[in-house]
Coordinates of C-alpha atoms and ligand atoms in Angstrom, one line a residue:
M1 CA 0.0 0.0 0.0
N2 CA 1.4 3.5 -0.9
A3 CA 2.2 5.8 2.0
P4 CA -0.6 8.4 2.4
T5 CA 0.5 11.9 1.3
S6 CA -2.7 14.0 2.1
A7 CA -5.4 14.3 4.7
E8 CA -7.8 12.6 2.2
D9 CA -5.4 9.6 1.9
W10 CA -5.2 9.3 5.6
R11 CA -9.0 9.6 6.0
A12 CA -9.4 6.8 3.3
R13 CA -6.9 4.7 5.3
A14 CA -8.8 5.4 8.5
A15 CA -12.1 4.2 6.9
S16 CA -10.6 0.8 6.3
L17 CA -8.7 0.4 9.6
E18 CA -9.3 -2.8 11.5
I19 CA -9.3 -1.6 15.1
R20 CA -8.6 -3.9 18.0
N21 CA -10.9 -2.9 20.8
K22 CA -11.0 -5.9 23.2
I23 CA -9.0 -6.8 26.3
F24 CA -5.8 -8.8 25.4
I25 CA -5.0 -11.6 27.9
D26 CA -2.9 -14.8 27.3
G27 CA -2.5 -14.1 23.6
E28 CA -6.2 -13.6 22.9
Y29 CA -8.7 -10.8 22.6
R30 CA -11.7 -11.1 24.9
D31 CA -14.7 -9.0 26.2
A32 CA -14.7 -7.6 29.7
V33 CA -16.0 -10.0 32.3
S34 CA -18.7 -7.4 33.0
G35 CA -19.5 -7.2 29.3
K36 CA -19.2 -3.4 29.6
T37 CA -17.6 -1.1 27.0
F38 CA -16.8 2.6 26.8
D39 CA -16.7 5.0 23.9
C40 CA -13.4 5.7 22.3
V41 CA -13.8 9.3 21.1
S42 CA -11.6 11.0 18.5
P43 CA -10.6 14.5 19.6
I44 CA -10.2 15.4 15.9
D45 CA -13.9 15.6 15.4
G46 CA -15.6 14.4 18.6
R47 CA -16.8 11.2 16.9
V48 CA -16.9 7.8 18.5
I49 CA -14.2 5.7 16.8
C50 CA -15.3 2.4 18.4
Q51 CA -16.4 0.8 21.6
V52 CA -13.6 -0.5 23.8
A53 CA -14.0 -3.3 26.3
E54 CA -14.0 -1.8 29.8
G55 CA -11.7 -3.8 32.0
D56 CA -12.1 -3.6 35.7
A57 CA -10.9 -5.6 38.8
A58 CA -12.0 -9.0 37.4
D59 CA -10.1 -8.5 34.1
I60 CA -7.0 -7.2 35.8
D61 CA -7.1 -10.3 38.0
A62 CA -7.3 -12.5 34.9
A63 CA -4.5 -10.7 33.3
V64 CA -2.3 -10.8 36.3
R65 CA -2.9 -14.6 36.7
A66 CA -2.0 -15.1 33.0
A67 CA 1.2 -13.0 33.5
R68 CA 2.1 -14.9 36.7
A69 CA 1.7 -18.3 35.0
A70 CA 3.9 -17.1 32.1
F71 CA 6.5 -15.9 34.5
E72 CA 6.5 -19.0 36.7
D73 CA 6.8 -21.6 33.9
G74 CA 9.8 -19.6 32.5
R75 CA 8.4 -19.5 28.9
W76 CA 9.9 -16.1 28.5
R77 CA 12.4 -15.4 31.3
D78 CA 14.2 -18.7 30.8
L79 CA 14.3 -18.4 27.0
H80 CA 17.8 -18.2 25.8
P81 CA 18.8 -14.5 25.8
R82 CA 19.6 -14.7 22.0
K83 CA 16.0 -15.8 21.4
R84 CA 14.5 -13.1 23.6
K85 CA 16.6 -10.6 21.8
R86 CA 15.4 -11.8 18.4
A87 CA 11.7 -11.7 19.5
L88 CA 12.0 -8.1 20.7
Q89 CA 13.9 -7.1 17.6
K90 CA 11.2 -8.7 15.5
L91 CA 8.6 -6.7 17.5
A92 CA 10.4 -3.5 16.7
D93 CA 10.6 -4.5 13.0
L94 CA 6.9 -5.2 12.9
M95 CA 6.2 -1.8 14.5
R96 CA 8.3 -0.2 11.8
A97 CA 6.5 -2.2 9.1
H98 CA 3.1 -1.1 10.5
Q99 CA 4.2 2.6 11.0
D100 CA 1.3 4.1 9.1
E101 CA -1.3 2.0 10.8
L102 CA 0.1 2.7 14.3
A103 CA 0.6 6.4 13.6
L104 CA -3.0 6.7 12.3
L105 CA -4.4 4.9 15.4
E106 CA -2.4 7.3 17.6
T107 CA -3.6 10.4 15.8
L108 CA -7.2 9.4 15.7
D109 CA -7.1 8.4 19.3
M110 CA -5.4 11.4 20.9
G111 CA -5.2 14.1 18.3
K112 CA -1.5 14.6 17.7
P113 CA -0.4 15.6 14.1
I114 CA 0.1 12.6 11.9
R115 CA 3.5 13.9 10.8
F116 CA 4.8 13.4 14.4
S117 CA 2.9 10.3 15.3
G118 CA 4.7 8.4 12.6
A119 CA 8.1 10.1 12.5
V120 CA 8.4 10.6 16.2
D121 CA 6.2 8.3 18.2
V122 CA 6.3 5.1 16.2
R123 CA 9.9 5.4 15.3
A124 CA 11.1 6.2 18.8
S125 CA 8.9 3.4 20.2
A126 CA 10.3 0.8 17.8
D127 CA 13.9 2.1 18.5
T128 CA 13.3 1.8 22.2
I129 CA 12.2 -1.8 21.9
S130 CA 15.2 -2.7 19.7
W131 CA 17.7 -0.9 21.9
Y132 CA 16.6 -2.9 24.9
A133 CA 16.6 -6.1 22.8
E134 CA 20.2 -5.4 22.0
A135 CA 21.0 -4.9 25.7
I136 CA 19.7 -8.4 26.6
D137 CA 23.0 -10.2 25.8
K138 CA 25.3 -7.2 26.5
V139 CA 24.7 -6.5 30.2
Y140 CA 26.7 -8.8 32.5
D141 CA 26.3 -9.5 36.2
E142 CA 29.0 -9.1 38.9
I143 CA 31.3 -11.0 41.1
A144 CA 32.3 -9.2 44.3
P145 CA 35.9 -8.9 45.4
T146 CA 35.4 -10.9 48.6
G147 CA 38.7 -12.7 49.0
P148 CA 39.7 -16.4 48.4
E149 CA 37.5 -18.1 51.0
A150 CA 34.3 -17.4 49.2
R151 CA 32.8 -16.2 45.9
A152 CA 29.9 -13.8 46.0
L153 CA 27.8 -13.5 42.8
I154 CA 25.7 -10.5 42.4
T155 CA 22.9 -11.2 39.9
R156 CA 20.0 -9.3 38.5
E157 CA 16.7 -11.2 38.4
P158 CA 13.4 -10.2 36.9
L159 CA 10.8 -9.0 39.4
G160 CA 7.9 -11.1 38.0
V161 CA 4.7 -9.3 37.1
I162 CA 4.9 -5.7 36.2
G163 CA 1.9 -3.4 36.0
I164 CA 2.5 -0.7 33.4
V165 CA 0.1 2.3 33.7
V166 CA 0.5 5.1 31.2
P167 CA -1.0 8.4 30.1
W168 CA -2.5 9.6 26.9
N169 CA 0.0 12.2 25.6
F170 CA 2.5 9.7 24.1
P171 CA 0.5 6.5 24.6
M172 CA 2.8 4.1 22.7
L173 CA 6.1 5.7 23.5
M174 CA 5.5 5.9 27.3
A175 CA 4.4 2.2 27.2
C176 CA 7.5 1.3 25.2
W177 CA 9.9 3.1 27.6
K178 CA 8.6 0.6 30.2
L179 CA 7.9 -2.5 28.0
G180 CA 11.5 -2.4 26.5
P181 CA 13.4 -2.8 29.8
A182 CA 10.6 -4.9 31.5
L183 CA 10.5 -7.5 28.8
A184 CA 14.2 -7.4 28.1
T185 CA 14.9 -8.4 31.8
G186 CA 12.4 -11.3 31.5
N187 CA 9.3 -10.0 33.3
S188 CA 5.7 -10.5 32.3
V189 CA 3.5 -7.3 32.0
V190 CA 0.0 -6.1 32.3
V191 CA -0.4 -2.8 30.5
K192 CA -3.3 -0.4 31.6
P193 CA -3.4 2.3 28.9
A194 CA -5.1 5.6 29.5
E195 CA -8.8 5.4 28.8
Q196 CA -8.4 8.3 26.3
S197 CA -5.9 6.3 24.2
P198 CA -6.0 2.6 24.4
L199 CA -5.8 1.7 20.7
T200 CA -2.0 1.4 20.0
A201 CA -1.3 -0.7 23.1
L202 CA -4.0 -3.2 22.0
R203 CA -2.5 -3.5 18.6
L204 CA 1.1 -3.8 20.0
A205 CA 0.1 -6.8 22.1
E206 CA -1.0 -8.7 18.9
L207 CA 2.2 -7.7 17.1
A208 CA 4.2 -9.1 20.1
I209 CA 2.6 -12.5 19.6
E210 CA 3.5 -12.3 15.9
A211 CA 7.0 -11.5 16.9
G212 CA 7.3 -14.7 19.0
I213 CA 6.8 -13.3 22.5
P214 CA 4.9 -16.1 24.2
A215 CA 1.2 -15.7 25.1
G216 CA 0.7 -14.4 28.7
V217 CA 3.8 -12.3 28.7
F218 CA 2.3 -9.2 27.3
N219 CA -1.3 -8.4 28.4
V220 CA -3.3 -5.3 27.9
V221 CA -6.4 -4.3 29.9
P222 CA -8.1 -1.0 28.8
G223 CA -10.3 0.6 31.4
F224 CA -10.6 3.5 33.7
G225 CA -8.1 4.6 36.3
H226 CA -10.3 4.4 39.4
T227 CA -11.3 0.9 38.5
A228 CA -8.8 -1.0 36.4
G229 CA -5.8 1.2 37.3
K230 CA -6.6 1.0 41.0
A231 CA -7.1 -2.8 40.8
L232 CA -3.6 -3.2 39.3
G233 CA -2.1 -0.9 42.0
L234 CA -3.8 -2.9 44.8
H235 CA -3.2 -6.4 43.3
M236 CA -1.4 -8.7 45.7
D237 CA 0.4 -10.6 43.0
V238 CA 1.9 -7.6 41.1
D239 CA 5.5 -7.1 41.9
A240 CA 6.0 -3.6 40.6
I241 CA 4.1 -0.7 39.1
A242 CA 5.8 1.4 36.4
F243 CA 3.7 4.5 36.2
T244 CA 3.7 7.6 34.0
G245 CA 1.0 10.2 34.7
S246 CA 0.1 13.0 37.0
T247 CA 1.7 13.6 40.4
E248 CA -1.8 13.3 42.0
V249 CA -2.3 9.7 40.7
G250 CA 1.4 8.8 41.3
K251 CA 0.8 9.5 45.0
M252 CA -2.2 7.1 44.9
F253 CA 0.0 4.3 43.6
M254 CA 2.3 4.8 46.6
E255 CA -0.8 4.4 48.8
Y256 CA -2.0 1.3 46.8
S257 CA 1.4 -0.3 47.4
G258 CA 1.3 0.4 51.1
Q259 CA -2.2 -1.0 51.4
S260 CA -1.4 -4.2 49.5
N261 CA 1.9 -6.1 49.1
L262 CA 4.5 -3.3 49.2
K263 CA 5.0 -3.7 45.4
Q264 CA 7.8 -1.5 44.0
V265 CA 6.7 1.7 42.4
G266 CA 8.4 3.8 39.8
L267 CA 6.9 7.2 39.1
E268 CA 7.3 9.5 36.1
C269 CA 5.0 12.4 37.0
G270 CA 4.3 15.9 36.1
G271 CA 6.4 19.0 35.6
K272 CA 6.4 22.8 35.4
S273 CA 9.8 23.1 33.7
P274 CA 11.7 26.4 33.8
H275 CA 13.3 27.6 30.5
I276 CA 15.8 30.3 31.4
V277 CA 17.1 32.7 28.8
M278 CA 20.0 34.8 30.1
A279 CA 20.8 38.3 28.6
D280 CA 23.9 36.8 26.9
V281 CA 21.8 34.1 25.0
P282 CA 24.1 33.1 22.1
D283 CA 21.5 33.1 19.3
M284 CA 18.2 34.8 20.1
D285 CA 16.4 33.4 17.0
T286 CA 17.3 29.8 17.8
A287 CA 16.4 30.2 21.4
A288 CA 13.1 31.8 20.6
R289 CA 12.2 29.0 18.2
A290 CA 13.2 26.5 20.9
A291 CA 11.1 28.3 23.5
A292 CA 8.0 28.1 21.3
T293 CA 8.5 24.5 20.4
A294 CA 9.3 23.6 24.1
I295 CA 5.7 24.6 25.0
F296 CA 3.7 24.1 21.9
F297 CA 4.9 20.8 20.6
N298 CA 2.3 18.1 21.1
Q299 CA -0.2 20.8 21.9
G300 CA 1.7 21.5 25.2
E301 CA 0.7 18.0 26.4
V302 CA 4.3 17.1 27.3
C303 CA 5.6 16.4 30.8
T304 CA 8.8 18.3 30.1
A305 CA 7.1 21.3 28.4
G306 CA 9.0 24.5 29.0
S307 CA 5.9 26.1 30.5
R308 CA 7.7 28.8 32.5
L309 CA 9.8 31.0 30.3
L310 CA 12.2 33.0 32.5
V311 CA 13.7 35.8 30.5
A312 CA 16.3 38.4 31.4
R313 CA 14.3 41.7 31.7
E314 CA 16.7 43.6 29.4
I315 CA 16.1 41.4 26.4
K316 CA 12.5 40.3 27.2
D317 CA 10.5 42.4 24.8
E318 CA 12.8 41.7 21.8
F319 CA 12.9 38.0 22.7
L320 CA 9.1 37.7 23.1
E321 CA 8.5 39.2 19.6
K322 CA 10.4 36.3 18.2
V323 CA 8.7 33.7 20.4
M324 CA 5.3 35.1 19.2
A325 CA 6.4 34.9 15.6
S326 CA 7.2 31.2 16.1
A327 CA 3.9 30.6 17.9
Q328 CA 2.1 32.2 15.0
R329 CA 3.5 29.4 12.7
M330 CA 2.3 26.7 15.1
Q331 CA -1.5 27.4 14.8
P332 CA -3.7 24.2 15.2
G333 CA -4.9 22.4 12.1
D334 CA -6.3 19.1 10.9
P335 CA -4.2 16.5 12.6
L336 CA -4.5 14.3 9.5
H337 CA -3.0 16.9 7.3
P338 CA 0.7 16.1 6.7
K339 CA 1.7 19.8 7.2
T340 CA -0.1 20.4 10.5
V341 CA 2.2 21.0 13.5
M342 CA -0.3 21.5 16.2
G343 CA -3.2 19.1 16.6
A344 CA -6.2 18.6 18.9
M345 CA -6.3 18.5 22.7
V346 CA -7.0 14.9 23.9
D347 CA -10.6 15.4 24.9
D348 CA -13.3 17.8 26.0
R349 CA -12.3 17.6 29.7
Q350 CA -8.7 18.5 29.0
T351 CA -9.9 21.4 26.7
E352 CA -12.0 22.7 29.5
R353 CA -9.2 22.4 32.0
V354 CA -6.8 24.4 29.8
M355 CA -9.4 27.1 29.1
N356 CA -10.0 27.4 32.8
Y357 CA -6.3 28.0 33.3
I358 CA -6.4 30.7 30.6
E359 CA -9.2 32.4 32.4
A360 CA -7.3 32.1 35.7
G361 CA -4.3 33.8 34.1
K362 CA -6.4 36.7 33.0
A363 CA -8.1 37.0 36.3
E364 CA -4.8 37.0 38.2
G365 CA -3.6 39.9 36.1
A366 CA -1.1 38.3 33.7
K367 CA -1.0 40.0 30.3
L368 CA -2.3 37.9 27.5
L369 CA 0.1 38.5 24.5
C370 CA -1.5 36.1 22.0
G371 CA -3.9 33.2 21.7
G372 CA -6.2 32.2 24.5
R373 CA -9.1 31.0 22.4
R374 CA -10.7 27.7 21.5
V375 CA -10.8 27.4 17.7
M376 CA -12.0 25.2 14.9
E377 CA -15.1 24.3 16.9
D378 CA -17.1 23.6 13.7
T379 CA -15.0 20.5 13.2
G380 CA -16.5 19.0 16.4
G381 CA -12.8 18.6 17.7
Y382 CA -10.9 20.2 20.5
F383 CA -8.4 22.9 19.4
I384 CA -6.7 25.7 21.4
E385 CA -4.5 28.4 20.1
P386 CA -0.9 28.7 21.2
T387 CA -1.2 31.1 24.2
I388 CA 1.4 33.4 25.8
F389 CA 1.0 35.3 29.0
D390 CA 3.6 38.0 29.9
E391 CA 4.1 39.6 33.3
V392 CA 3.5 36.4 35.2
S393 CA 4.7 36.1 38.7
N394 CA 5.8 32.8 40.0
D395 CA 3.1 32.7 42.6
M396 CA 0.2 32.8 40.1
K397 CA -1.8 29.6 39.5
I398 CA -0.6 29.5 35.8
A399 CA 3.0 29.5 37.0
R400 CA 2.5 26.9 39.8
E401 CA 0.2 24.2 38.4
E402 CA 0.8 21.9 35.5
I403 CA -1.6 23.0 32.7
F404 CA -0.7 20.3 30.2
G405 CA -1.8 22.5 27.3
P406 CA -0.4 25.2 24.9
V407 CA -0.1 27.9 27.5
L408 CA 3.2 29.7 28.2
S409 CA 3.9 31.8 31.3
V410 CA 6.7 34.4 30.9
I411 CA 8.4 35.5 34.0
P412 CA 11.1 38.3 33.9
F413 CA 14.2 38.2 36.1
D414 CA 17.1 40.6 36.8
T415 CA 20.0 38.4 37.9
P416 CA 21.1 34.7 37.2
E417 CA 20.7 34.1 41.0
E418 CA 17.1 35.3 40.9
A419 CA 16.4 33.1 37.8
V420 CA 17.7 30.0 39.6
K421 CA 15.6 30.8 42.7
I422 CA 12.4 31.2 40.6
A423 CA 13.2 28.1 38.6
N424 CA 13.6 25.9 41.7
D425 CA 10.5 27.4 43.4
T426 CA 8.2 24.6 42.3
I427 CA 7.1 21.3 43.6
Y428 CA 8.3 19.7 40.4
G429 CA 11.7 18.8 39.1
L430 CA 11.5 17.0 35.8
A431 CA 13.4 19.3 33.4
A432 CA 15.0 22.7 33.0
A433 CA 17.0 24.7 30.5
V434 CA 19.4 27.6 30.4
W435 CA 20.6 29.7 27.4
T436 CA 23.9 31.6 27.9
S437 CA 27.2 32.3 26.2
N438 CA 29.1 32.1 29.4
I439 CA 30.5 28.6 30.2
T440 CA 30.7 29.4 33.9
T441 CA 27.1 30.5 34.0
A442 CA 26.1 27.3 32.1
H443 CA 27.8 25.0 34.5
R444 CA 26.9 26.9 37.7
V445 CA 23.2 27.2 36.8
S446 CA 22.8 23.7 35.5
R447 CA 24.4 22.4 38.7
E448 CA 22.0 24.4 40.8
L449 CA 18.8 23.5 38.9
R450 CA 16.9 20.8 40.7
A451 CA 15.7 18.7 37.8
G452 CA 16.3 15.3 36.3
V453 CA 17.3 16.7 32.9
V454 CA 19.0 20.1 32.2
W455 CA 19.5 21.4 28.7
V456 CA 22.1 24.1 28.0
N457 CA 21.5 26.1 24.8
C458 CA 19.0 23.6 23.5
Y459 CA 15.6 22.1 24.6
D460 CA 14.2 18.6 24.4
H461 CA 17.4 16.9 23.2
D462 CA 16.7 13.3 23.7
D463 CA 18.3 9.9 23.3
I464 CA 17.5 6.4 24.5
T465 CA 21.0 6.2 26.0
T466 CA 20.2 8.9 28.6
P467 CA 18.2 8.4 31.8
F468 CA 14.9 10.3 32.1
G469 CA 13.0 11.1 35.2
G470 CA 12.3 13.6 37.9
Y471 CA 13.4 15.2 41.1
K472 CA 10.9 16.2 43.8
Q473 CA 7.2 15.5 43.0
S474 CA 8.0 14.8 39.4
G475 CA 8.7 11.3 40.7
F476 CA 11.6 8.8 41.1
G477 CA 13.2 5.9 39.2
R478 CA 14.3 6.4 35.7
D479 CA 13.1 5.5 32.2
K480 CA 15.4 5.0 29.3
S481 CA 19.1 4.0 29.3
L482 CA 20.5 0.9 31.0
H483 CA 19.5 2.5 34.4
A484 CA 15.9 1.8 33.5
M485 CA 16.6 -1.9 33.8
E486 CA 17.2 -1.4 37.6
K487 CA 13.5 -0.8 38.0
Y488 CA 12.5 -4.2 36.7
T489 CA 15.1 -6.4 38.5
N490 CA 16.0 -7.4 42.0
L491 CA 19.7 -7.8 43.0
K492 CA 20.5 -11.2 44.5
T493 CA 23.8 -12.0 46.3
T494 CA 24.8 -15.7 46.2
W495 CA 27.7 -16.7 48.5
I496 CA 29.6 -19.8 47.5
N497 CA 31.9 -21.2 50.2
L498 CA 35.3 -22.0 48.8
G499 CA 36.9 -22.7 52.2
Ligands
NAD501 P1 -3.3 10.6 34.9 O1 -2.5 10.6 36.1 O2 -4.7 11.2 35.1 O3 -3.5 9.2 34.3 C1 -2.4 8.4 34.1 C2 -2.8 6.9 34.1 O4 -3.3 6.6 35.5 C3 -4.0 6.6 33.2 O5 -3.8 5.3 32.7 C4 -5.2 6.6 34.1 O6 -6.2 5.8 33.7 C5 -4.6 6.1 35.4 N1 -5.3 6.5 36.6 C6 -6.0 7.7 36.7 N2 -6.6 7.7 38.0 C7 -6.2 6.6 38.6 C8 -6.5 6.0 39.9 N3 -7.3 6.6 40.8 N4 -6.0 4.8 40.2 C9 -5.2 4.2 39.4 N5 -4.9 4.6 38.1 C10 -5.4 5.8 37.7 O7 -2.5 11.4 33.8 P2 -2.9 11.8 32.3 O8 -3.9 12.9 32.4 O9 -3.3 10.6 31.6 O10 -1.5 12.3 31.8 C11 -1.0 13.6 32.0 C12 0.0 13.5 33.1 O11 1.1 12.6 32.8 C13 0.7 14.8 33.3 O12 0.8 15.1 34.7 C14 2.1 14.6 32.7 O13 3.1 15.5 33.2 C15 2.3 13.2 33.1 N6 3.4 12.7 32.2 C16 4.6 12.5 32.8 C17 5.7 12.0 32.0 C18 7.0 11.7 32.6 O14 7.8 10.9 31.9 N7 7.4 12.2 33.7 C19 5.4 11.7 30.6 C20 4.2 11.9 30.1 C21 3.2 12.4 30.9

């Protein structure tokens, strides 16, 4: 089939899509035990794409039992590492071969532009799976230097059954950041996708079977957070939860763990990332483009969004002119049009939430420079203009709370020390950036910023080789890189007496 090149092509492809809408347990699709379903609504036009089986505690229990059986009989964890590697590589290859289909599912389901769902989401997801596949037979265990009377082996062992709970902003990529290391280390998984975006995870599970990953290893239960998500968090036979989502729900998973079996919890939560532009910014045009992309990419629905722009007062007006010009080029459009760079908000609830923050910004006295309106309402979809507020102070609601939409708060500062103080004055610590020509400032500020990722003279640079995660209430534990494998393994020390 030829690659679609226009919105019409994509719509034609969408009309013939075969959508997987059932729970996937033990290698098979099935209805929910309750028989219930929920509407899967496309934010592009507000239409119902399909009915999805609504999993709850009974389905989570069935999925965990299937995952446990697969783990205990060793069908995956005891497979020769070379074979596990091949299966995961095949899964990555299948994802690449199905790039258009997966991209289309992602765009229809959560509204991001089709140009990014293929070139960014599917590619990065497949690359993540193949990178961890490669790691399977490259990571060695340890022998401790204990002396001649004994030998102490330090080995990493898979935890068992991992519950993977993910959000809707990068549905497939967030799942793959966890699936890659969890499966590579030999675990079985139960994925609970966000109710707003279950479709790619359901398709991925089927591709995993085609790739040779045994039935029962990779299960997917779509459903709501307060039912299916909670049941996974409270399940007595789940060994760990790998969560990405809001800080509020992350805290609940800590509680679920305490109320049940003390399962391990890894949390990738929210952010309110400071993007600092010093007066000696090396290239104002590049920095301004980066500042706009940092907040408006993916409709602002990005955990690392540079949502607080801290600009040296002496260059602020000139700099903001350039940021606004970039924002102007990022107006929302039809997500299925290959040229569109800003798509739809995920649903009506998120749209209302973002619009409420825009109203709060106005009410608190911030100066609306551009945007601020819901647009394209005649499509039936959910679109919001790129919005910039100037003269924001760091104690305003729009500077303190994660909006998760295309809303930028601009905060002026007078000295680098003041910039760092404002930057760190937040409950979050996921990411931060600083633009400066001075190498001492670059090092000093990046050392002082309390964030899991700091960018100097760039924003959103990303590679699977680097760990990703937060300080403070942005969570703990790391996705990506070899460090992520620590989340899915236990360390065992085995003493062998040589005396
Ligand atoms: P959310 O916390 O509402 O939902 C995330 C997942 O948790 C979903 O699958 C949801 O069904 C489930 N859930 C919701 N309520 C639950 C409950 N009571 N019990 C158990 N599970 C429950 O987040 P969201 O709105 O889907 O996504 C946006 C959030 O995700 C933002 O805060 C964003 O910053 C964060 N995020 C973080 C990262 C990161 O890597 N740090 C990446 C992407 C998104």
